[in-house]
mmCIF file of C-alpha atoms in Angstrom:
data_model
loop_
_atom_site.group_PDB
_atom_site.id
_atom_site.type_symbol
_atom_site.label_atom_id
_atom_site.label_comp_id
_atom_site.label_asym_id
_atom_site.label_seq_id
_atom_site.Cartn_x
_atom_site.Cartn_y
_atom_site.Cartn_z
ATOM 1 C CA UNK A 1 71.007 16.378 255.185
ATOM 2 C CA UNK A 2 72.587 19.255 253.246
ATOM 3 C CA UNK A 3 76.047 17.725 253.621
ATOM 4 C CA UNK A 4 76.883 15.132 250.996
ATOM 5 C CA UNK A 5 79.490 12.638 252.128
ATOM 6 C CA UNK A 6 81.661 10.735 249.693
ATOM 7 C CA UNK A 7 81.309 7.463 251.585
ATOM 8 C CA UNK A 8 79.012 6.297 254.368
ATOM 9 C CA UNK A 9 80.069 2.984 255.889
ATOM 10 C CA UNK A 10 77.502 1.028 257.884
ATOM 11 C CA UNK A 11 79.153 -1.209 260.465
ATOM 12 C CA UNK A 12 82.334 -0.943 262.509
ATOM 13 C CA UNK A 13 83.852 -4.416 262.325
ATOM 14 C CA UNK A 14 87.022 -5.358 260.420
ATOM 15 C CA UNK A 15 85.358 -4.796 257.015
ATOM 16 C CA UNK A 16 83.955 -1.397 257.918
ATOM 17 C CA UNK A 17 87.094 -0.168 259.666
ATOM 18 C CA UNK A 18 89.326 -1.228 256.776
ATOM 19 C CA UNK A 19 86.965 0.462 254.323
ATOM 20 C CA UNK A 20 87.165 3.594 256.457
ATOM 21 C CA UNK A 21 90.946 3.479 256.476
ATOM 22 C CA UNK A 22 91.198 3.087 252.698
ATOM 23 C CA UNK A 23 88.488 5.630 251.891
ATOM 24 C CA UNK A 24 89.845 8.285 254.254
ATOM 25 C CA UNK A 25 93.392 7.706 253.084
ATOM 26 C CA UNK A 26 92.122 8.407 249.547
ATOM 27 C CA UNK A 27 90.932 11.802 250.850
ATOM 28 C CA UNK A 28 87.256 10.902 250.628
ATOM 29 C CA UNK A 29 84.898 12.517 253.137
ATOM 30 C CA UNK A 30 84.004 9.390 255.080
ATOM 31 C CA UNK A 31 81.797 8.562 258.035
ATOM 32 C CA UNK A 32 81.285 5.184 259.691
ATOM 33 C CA UNK A 33 77.989 4.491 261.425
ATOM 34 C CA UNK A 34 78.097 1.921 264.232
ATOM 35 C CA UNK A 35 75.405 1.406 266.855
ATOM 36 C CA UNK A 36 77.701 -0.332 269.348
ATOM 37 C CA UNK A 37 81.393 -0.514 270.130
ATOM 38 C CA UNK A 38 83.637 -0.710 267.065
ATOM 39 C CA UNK A 39 85.154 -4.118 266.366
ATOM 40 C CA UNK A 40 82.140 -6.312 265.690
ATOM 41 C CA UNK A 41 82.193 -9.993 266.637
ATOM 42 C CA UNK A 42 85.968 -9.934 267.083
ATOM 43 C CA UNK A 43 85.418 -8.203 270.413
ATOM 44 C CA UNK A 44 83.887 -11.426 271.714
ATOM 45 C CA UNK A 45 87.078 -13.389 270.966
ATOM 46 C CA UNK A 46 89.832 -13.546 273.543
ATOM 47 C CA UNK A 47 92.653 -14.369 271.123
ATOM 48 C CA UNK A 48 93.196 -14.171 267.371
ATOM 49 C CA UNK A 49 95.915 -16.475 266.130
ATOM 50 C CA UNK A 50 95.121 -16.655 262.411
ATOM 51 C CA UNK A 51 95.454 -12.975 261.478
ATOM 52 C CA UNK A 52 98.902 -12.436 259.892
ATOM 53 C CA UNK A 53 101.474 -10.542 261.918
ATOM 54 C CA UNK A 54 99.542 -10.459 265.197
ATOM 55 C CA UNK A 55 101.456 -11.580 268.314
ATOM 56 C CA UNK A 56 99.978 -14.613 270.035
ATOM 57 C CA UNK A 57 99.598 -12.773 273.325
ATOM 58 C CA UNK A 58 97.643 -9.810 271.908
ATOM 59 C CA UNK A 59 93.931 -9.922 272.760
ATOM 60 C CA UNK A 60 91.657 -9.634 269.726
ATOM 61 C CA UNK A 61 89.846 -6.514 271.039
ATOM 62 C CA UNK A 62 93.185 -4.688 271.075
ATOM 63 C CA UNK A 63 93.541 -5.311 267.336
ATOM 64 C CA UNK A 64 90.105 -3.786 266.812
ATOM 65 C CA UNK A 65 91.057 -0.757 268.896
ATOM 66 C CA UNK A 66 94.145 -0.273 266.734
ATOM 67 C CA UNK A 67 92.094 -0.660 263.536
ATOM 68 C CA UNK A 68 89.614 1.916 264.845
ATOM 69 C CA UNK A 69 92.303 4.407 265.785
ATOM 70 C CA UNK A 70 94.066 3.965 262.449
ATOM 71 C CA UNK A 71 90.867 4.720 260.519
ATOM 72 C CA UNK A 72 90.159 7.742 262.722
ATOM 73 C CA UNK A 73 93.714 9.025 262.341
ATOM 74 C CA UNK A 74 93.268 9.115 258.560
ATOM 75 C CA UNK A 75 90.021 11.029 258.866
ATOM 76 C CA UNK A 76 87.146 8.576 259.288
ATOM 77 C CA UNK A 77 84.455 10.072 261.512
ATOM 78 C CA UNK A 78 82.617 7.516 263.651
ATOM 79 C CA UNK A 79 78.965 8.210 264.404
ATOM 80 C CA UNK A 80 76.887 6.254 266.920
ATOM 81 C CA UNK A 81 73.556 5.498 265.320
ATOM 82 C CA UNK A 82 71.473 2.535 264.169
ATOM 83 C CA UNK A 83 70.650 2.374 260.461
ATOM 84 C CA UNK A 84 67.039 1.463 259.700
ATOM 85 C CA UNK A 85 66.784 2.059 255.945
ATOM 86 C CA UNK A 86 68.328 3.197 252.662
ATOM 87 C CA UNK A 87 67.098 5.228 249.690
ATOM 88 C CA UNK A 88 68.602 5.655 246.220
ATOM 89 C CA UNK A 89 68.234 8.980 244.408
ATOM 90 C CA UNK A 90 70.664 8.191 241.588
ATOM 91 C CA UNK A 91 73.431 10.731 242.112
ATOM 92 C CA UNK A 92 73.229 10.317 245.852
ATOM 93 C CA UNK A 93 71.910 7.897 248.477
ATOM 94 C CA UNK A 94 70.291 8.542 251.842
ATOM 95 C CA UNK A 95 71.184 6.408 254.823
ATOM 96 C CA UNK A 96 68.412 6.589 257.393
ATOM 97 C CA UNK A 97 69.355 6.222 261.035
ATOM 98 C CA UNK A 98 67.359 6.433 264.228
ATOM 99 C CA UNK A 99 69.261 9.601 265.148
ATOM 100 C CA UNK A 100 69.494 11.242 261.726
ATOM 101 C CA UNK A 101 69.783 10.904 257.956
ATOM 102 C CA UNK A 102 73.025 10.930 255.975
ATOM 103 C CA UNK A 103 73.308 12.010 252.343
ATOM 104 C CA UNK A 104 76.155 10.324 250.474
ATOM 105 C CA UNK A 105 77.572 9.545 247.048
ATOM 106 C CA UNK A 106 78.317 5.921 247.965
ATOM 107 C CA UNK A 107 77.416 3.425 250.676
ATOM 108 C CA UNK A 108 79.409 0.462 252.008
ATOM 109 C CA UNK A 109 77.324 -2.031 253.988
ATOM 110 C CA UNK A 110 79.579 -3.865 256.448
ATOM 111 C CA UNK A 111 77.200 -4.901 259.200
ATOM 112 C CA UNK A 112 78.410 -8.496 259.424
ATOM 113 C CA UNK A 113 76.535 -11.585 260.540
ATOM 114 C CA UNK A 114 75.759 -13.051 263.916
ATOM 115 C CA UNK A 115 75.625 -16.666 265.071
ATOM 116 C CA UNK A 116 72.328 -17.932 266.375
ATOM 117 C CA UNK A 117 72.565 -18.458 270.096
ATOM 118 C CA UNK A 118 71.369 -21.400 272.127
ATOM 119 C CA UNK A 119 70.069 -18.952 274.698
ATOM 120 C CA UNK A 120 71.079 -21.057 277.679
ATOM 121 C CA UNK A 121 72.673 -19.998 280.975
ATOM 122 C CA UNK A 122 76.437 -19.665 280.754
ATOM 123 C CA UNK A 123 76.586 -19.198 276.976
ATOM 124 C CA UNK A 124 77.208 -15.460 276.902
ATOM 125 C CA UNK A 125 79.291 -15.451 280.083
ATOM 126 C CA UNK A 126 81.688 -18.067 278.663
ATOM 127 C CA UNK A 127 81.734 -16.852 275.061
ATOM 128 C CA UNK A 128 85.369 -16.687 274.000
ATOM 129 C CA UNK A 129 86.278 -18.710 277.096
ATOM 130 C CA UNK A 130 85.455 -22.114 275.741
ATOM 131 C CA UNK A 131 82.223 -21.243 273.928
ATOM 132 C CA UNK A 132 82.880 -20.664 270.231
ATOM 133 C CA UNK A 133 80.970 -20.298 266.979
ATOM 134 C CA UNK A 134 83.941 -20.821 264.653
ATOM 135 C CA UNK A 135 86.123 -23.941 264.559
ATOM 136 C CA UNK A 136 88.442 -22.442 261.937
ATOM 137 C CA UNK A 137 89.116 -19.566 264.336
ATOM 138 C CA UNK A 138 89.492 -21.438 267.598
ATOM 139 C CA UNK A 139 90.217 -25.143 267.010
ATOM 140 C CA UNK A 140 93.920 -24.752 267.740
ATOM 141 C CA UNK A 141 93.143 -23.698 271.325
ATOM 142 C CA UNK A 142 91.712 -27.160 271.987
ATOM 143 C CA UNK A 143 94.693 -29.305 271.058
ATOM 144 C CA UNK A 144 94.292 -32.742 272.696
ATOM 145 C CA UNK A 145 91.219 -31.609 274.643
ATOM 146 C CA UNK A 146 87.595 -32.779 274.610
ATOM 147 C CA UNK A 147 85.000 -30.586 272.905
ATOM 148 C CA UNK A 148 81.292 -30.590 272.087
ATOM 149 C CA UNK A 149 79.672 -29.570 268.810
ATOM 150 C CA UNK A 150 76.015 -28.528 268.874
ATOM 151 C CA UNK A 151 74.024 -29.000 265.679
ATOM 152 C CA UNK A 152 73.327 -31.506 262.936
ATOM 153 C CA UNK A 153 73.547 -29.572 259.678
ATOM 154 C CA UNK A 154 76.351 -29.248 257.155
ATOM 155 C CA UNK A 155 78.214 -26.563 259.090
ATOM 156 C CA UNK A 156 78.097 -28.487 262.367
ATOM 157 C CA UNK A 157 79.358 -31.732 260.856
ATOM 158 C CA UNK A 158 81.997 -30.053 258.682
ATOM 159 C CA UNK A 159 83.322 -28.245 261.743
ATOM 160 C CA UNK A 160 83.179 -31.402 263.869
ATOM 161 C CA UNK A 161 85.328 -33.210 261.319
ATOM 162 C CA UNK A 162 87.712 -30.245 261.200
ATOM 163 C CA UNK A 163 87.994 -30.211 264.998
ATOM 164 C CA UNK A 164 89.224 -33.817 265.028
ATOM 165 C CA UNK A 165 92.529 -32.549 263.641
ATOM 166 C CA UNK A 166 93.119 -30.880 266.988
ATOM 167 C CA UNK A 167 90.830 -32.222 269.692
ATOM 168 C CA UNK A 168 91.179 -35.513 271.518
ATOM 169 C CA UNK A 169 87.452 -36.198 271.271
ATOM 170 C CA UNK A 170 84.505 -34.456 269.600
ATOM 171 C CA UNK A 171 80.975 -35.137 270.843
ATOM 172 C CA UNK A 172 78.142 -33.997 268.574
ATOM 173 C CA UNK A 173 74.918 -33.176 270.394
ATOM 174 C CA UNK A 174 71.854 -33.058 268.155
ATOM 175 C CA UNK A 175 68.229 -32.419 269.035
ATOM 176 C CA UNK A 176 66.989 -35.070 266.582
ATOM 177 C CA UNK A 177 67.811 -38.744 266.007
ATOM 178 C CA UNK A 178 69.198 -38.158 262.496
ATOM 179 C CA UNK A 179 71.563 -35.583 261.030
ATOM 180 C CA UNK A 180 70.500 -33.002 258.456
ATOM 181 C CA UNK A 181 73.989 -32.811 256.929
ATOM 182 C CA UNK A 182 74.746 -34.090 253.431
ATOM 183 C CA UNK A 183 75.181 -37.851 253.135
ATOM 184 C CA UNK A 184 78.879 -37.726 252.333
ATOM 185 C CA UNK A 185 79.529 -35.623 255.453
ATOM 186 C CA UNK A 186 77.561 -38.058 257.571
ATOM 187 C CA UNK A 187 79.617 -40.962 256.243
ATOM 188 C CA UNK A 188 82.858 -39.180 257.101
ATOM 189 C CA UNK A 189 81.650 -38.281 260.577
ATOM 190 C CA UNK A 190 80.365 -41.760 261.414
ATOM 191 C CA UNK A 191 83.647 -43.274 260.200
ATOM 192 C CA UNK A 192 85.771 -40.924 262.322
ATOM 193 C CA UNK A 193 86.846 -42.631 265.550
ATOM 194 C CA UNK A 194 87.210 -39.295 267.325
ATOM 195 C CA UNK A 195 83.541 -38.344 266.869
ATOM 196 C CA UNK A 196 80.758 -39.528 269.184
ATOM 197 C CA UNK A 197 77.065 -38.623 269.039
ATOM 198 C CA UNK A 198 74.416 -37.835 271.629
ATOM 199 C CA UNK A 199 70.984 -37.946 269.988
ATOM 200 C CA UNK A 200 67.596 -36.402 270.801
ATOM 201 C CA UNK A 201 69.259 -34.034 273.249
ATOM 202 C CA UNK A 202 69.696 -30.338 273.940
ATOM 203 C CA UNK A 203 72.072 -28.366 276.133
ATOM 204 C CA UNK A 204 70.310 -26.771 279.105
ATOM 205 C CA UNK A 205 73.314 -24.986 280.625
ATOM 206 C CA UNK A 206 77.012 -24.366 280.026
ATOM 207 C CA UNK A 207 78.973 -24.373 283.270
ATOM 208 C CA UNK A 208 82.412 -23.196 284.290
ATOM 209 C CA UNK A 209 84.316 -20.841 286.554
ATOM 210 C CA UNK A 210 85.808 -18.402 284.042
ATOM 211 C CA UNK A 211 86.258 -21.184 281.476
ATOM 212 C CA UNK A 212 84.016 -23.968 280.141
ATOM 213 C CA UNK A 213 84.089 -27.061 282.364
ATOM 214 C CA UNK A 214 80.868 -28.963 281.611
ATOM 215 C CA UNK A 215 77.416 -28.873 280.033
ATOM 216 C CA UNK A 216 74.025 -29.940 281.332
ATOM 217 C CA UNK A 217 72.188 -32.087 278.771
ATOM 218 C CA UNK A 218 68.499 -33.010 278.608
ATOM 219 C CA UNK A 219 67.195 -35.889 276.524
ATOM 220 C CA UNK A 220 64.073 -34.627 274.747
ATOM 221 C CA UNK A 221 62.402 -38.036 274.624
ATOM 222 C CA UNK A 222 63.055 -39.337 278.131
ATOM 223 C CA UNK A 223 63.501 -36.058 280.006
ATOM 224 C CA UNK A 224 66.677 -37.437 281.590
ATOM 225 C CA UNK A 225 69.169 -34.752 282.635
ATOM 226 C CA UNK A 226 72.901 -35.445 282.790
ATOM 227 C CA UNK A 227 76.135 -33.485 283.029
ATOM 228 C CA UNK A 228 79.094 -33.989 280.685
ATOM 229 C CA UNK A 229 82.580 -32.631 281.332
ATOM 230 C CA UNK A 230 84.119 -30.807 278.387
ATOM 231 C CA UNK A 231 86.744 -28.174 277.576
ATOM 232 C CA UNK A 232 84.845 -26.411 274.827
ATOM 233 C CA UNK A 233 81.432 -25.958 273.219
ATOM 234 C CA UNK A 234 81.193 -25.152 269.503
ATOM 235 C CA UNK A 235 77.718 -23.991 268.517
ATOM 236 C CA UNK A 236 76.535 -24.322 264.905
ATOM 237 C CA UNK A 237 72.783 -23.864 264.858
ATOM 238 C CA UNK A 238 72.785 -21.217 262.133
ATOM 239 C CA UNK A 239 74.078 -17.747 261.284
ATOM 240 C CA UNK A 240 72.043 -14.681 260.346
ATOM 241 C CA UNK A 241 73.333 -11.717 258.321
ATOM 242 C CA UNK A 242 72.589 -8.297 259.794
ATOM 243 C CA UNK A 243 70.900 -7.007 256.668
ATOM 244 C CA UNK A 244 67.256 -6.453 257.549
ATOM 245 C CA UNK A 245 67.482 -2.680 257.051
ATOM 246 C CA UNK A 246 68.544 -3.272 253.407
ATOM 247 C CA UNK A 247 65.954 -5.909 252.528
ATOM 248 C CA UNK A 248 64.152 -4.915 249.333
ATOM 249 C CA UNK A 249 66.841 -2.331 248.562
ATOM 250 C CA UNK A 250 69.685 -4.574 247.353
ATOM 251 C CA UNK A 251 69.607 -8.115 246.004
ATOM 252 C CA UNK A 252 70.089 -10.857 248.601
ATOM 253 C CA UNK A 253 70.076 -14.639 248.660
ATOM 254 C CA UNK A 254 67.376 -16.633 250.418
ATOM 255 C CA UNK A 255 69.193 -16.305 253.752
ATOM 256 C CA UNK A 256 69.563 -12.537 253.573
ATOM 257 C CA UNK A 257 73.225 -12.373 252.577
ATOM 258 C CA UNK A 258 73.900 -9.516 250.164
ATOM 259 C CA UNK A 259 74.961 -10.499 246.655
ATOM 260 C CA UNK A 260 77.903 -8.567 245.178
ATOM 261 C CA UNK A 261 80.280 -8.769 242.248
ATOM 262 C CA UNK A 262 84.049 -9.131 242.687
ATOM 263 C CA UNK A 263 84.320 -5.380 243.286
ATOM 264 C CA UNK A 264 81.861 -5.657 246.207
ATOM 265 C CA UNK A 265 79.200 -3.706 244.284
ATOM 266 C CA UNK A 266 75.598 -4.693 244.963
ATOM 267 C CA UNK A 267 72.621 -4.614 242.609
ATOM 268 C CA UNK A 268 72.382 -0.871 243.295
ATOM 269 C CA UNK A 269 75.063 1.251 241.628
ATOM 270 C CA UNK A 270 77.203 3.054 244.171
ATOM 271 C CA UNK A 271 76.198 0.724 246.991
ATOM 272 C CA UNK A 272 78.774 -1.837 248.081
ATOM 273 C CA UNK A 273 78.846 -4.620 250.666
ATOM 274 C CA UNK A 274 81.863 -6.038 252.497
ATOM 275 C CA UNK A 275 82.587 -8.698 255.071
ATOM 276 C CA UNK A 276 80.338 -11.310 256.618
ATOM 277 C CA UNK A 277 77.092 -9.646 255.505
ATOM 278 C CA UNK A 278 77.712 -10.550 251.870
ATOM 279 C CA UNK A 279 77.364 -13.928 250.201
ATOM 280 C CA UNK A 280 80.835 -15.476 250.219
ATOM 281 C CA UNK A 281 82.839 -18.647 250.790
ATOM 282 C CA UNK A 282 84.916 -17.802 253.883
ATOM 283 C CA UNK A 283 83.965 -15.500 256.753
ATOM 284 C CA UNK A 284 87.095 -14.542 258.690
ATOM 285 C CA UNK A 285 88.661 -11.308 259.938
ATOM 286 C CA UNK A 286 91.221 -11.339 257.143
ATOM 287 C CA UNK A 287 88.616 -11.805 254.381
ATOM 288 C CA UNK A 288 86.431 -9.091 255.919
ATOM 289 C CA UNK A 289 89.365 -6.674 255.905
ATOM 290 C CA UNK A 290 90.152 -7.562 252.285
ATOM 291 C CA UNK A 291 86.523 -6.965 251.308
ATOM 292 C CA UNK A 292 86.613 -3.573 253.011
ATOM 293 C CA UNK A 293 89.710 -2.510 251.091
ATOM 294 C CA UNK A 294 88.183 -3.581 247.766
ATOM 295 C CA UNK A 295 84.869 -1.863 248.527
ATOM 296 C CA UNK A 296 86.582 1.423 249.399
ATOM 297 C CA UNK A 297 88.716 1.330 246.263
ATOM 298 C CA UNK A 298 85.640 0.553 244.167
ATOM 299 C CA UNK A 299 83.728 3.413 245.797
ATOM 300 C CA UNK A 300 86.619 5.782 245.055
ATOM 301 C CA UNK A 301 86.564 4.706 241.392
ATOM 302 C CA UNK A 302 82.783 5.069 241.216
ATOM 303 C CA UNK A 303 82.984 8.648 242.489
ATOM 304 C CA UNK A 304 85.901 9.582 240.221
ATOM 305 C CA UNK A 305 84.082 8.338 237.110
ATOM 306 C CA UNK A 306 81.143 10.640 237.862
ATOM 307 C CA UNK A 307 83.057 13.841 238.539
#
């Protein structure tokens, strides 16, 4: 606790690693706290085709390994710990972890967000192998194939419509008999010849030998169980920001996403947020990396103005 860091970054995904790279390169004493393997959700993706300059045959986890090594090479120290709270003492902040406490001039929260899971057999085993939570990321892999979309809200229907640009057929499976999506989205979906609907139903299992091949569906009203062949399952039943440790410390929206200005600064001076954990329009690897760069530059400026 006697050591005061310049920057403590919470989270080791694309936003956190980029922030580490930029902060360390600016000669700031920087640590990155990550409870798991660095890379975040990207590690669950087999391929990453929409990040500029990345070869098509390079697995996404390899990009994260290179980002990690680059940050470390410039001086970022990675610490394995789980952050459980934050305190503001004006000139410095304290990041509280399960393994220790870290005194710092600035904090960058880059813990990301996580999709809500269906929690059915086969989902985790086939994640990145036909199971996806992002149509923008993965739709191109399903050119002229049949896919399923799970959910009935705005995100599910928007992504179903988007998938029709690539897929041969999109089947929306919804647990109710009406959609929750906005009326205009419903109209577009119902008018799209590529979209079919299975109502009052839930997925019981996702099956496949190394890649998605079918799903087991149960009708909630009749109890009937059936199996439907498919090449992919896109799940949109909600996303949760990983921000619980900062609740009550920084301003958030009703869903728990952290609110920032354009410089990634939160409601607490000297505390910044970057990537999927903050309230924003597009959550992608490239926007997370951009957020991380901005947050690090803003933290550097914040420190310089107080010295």
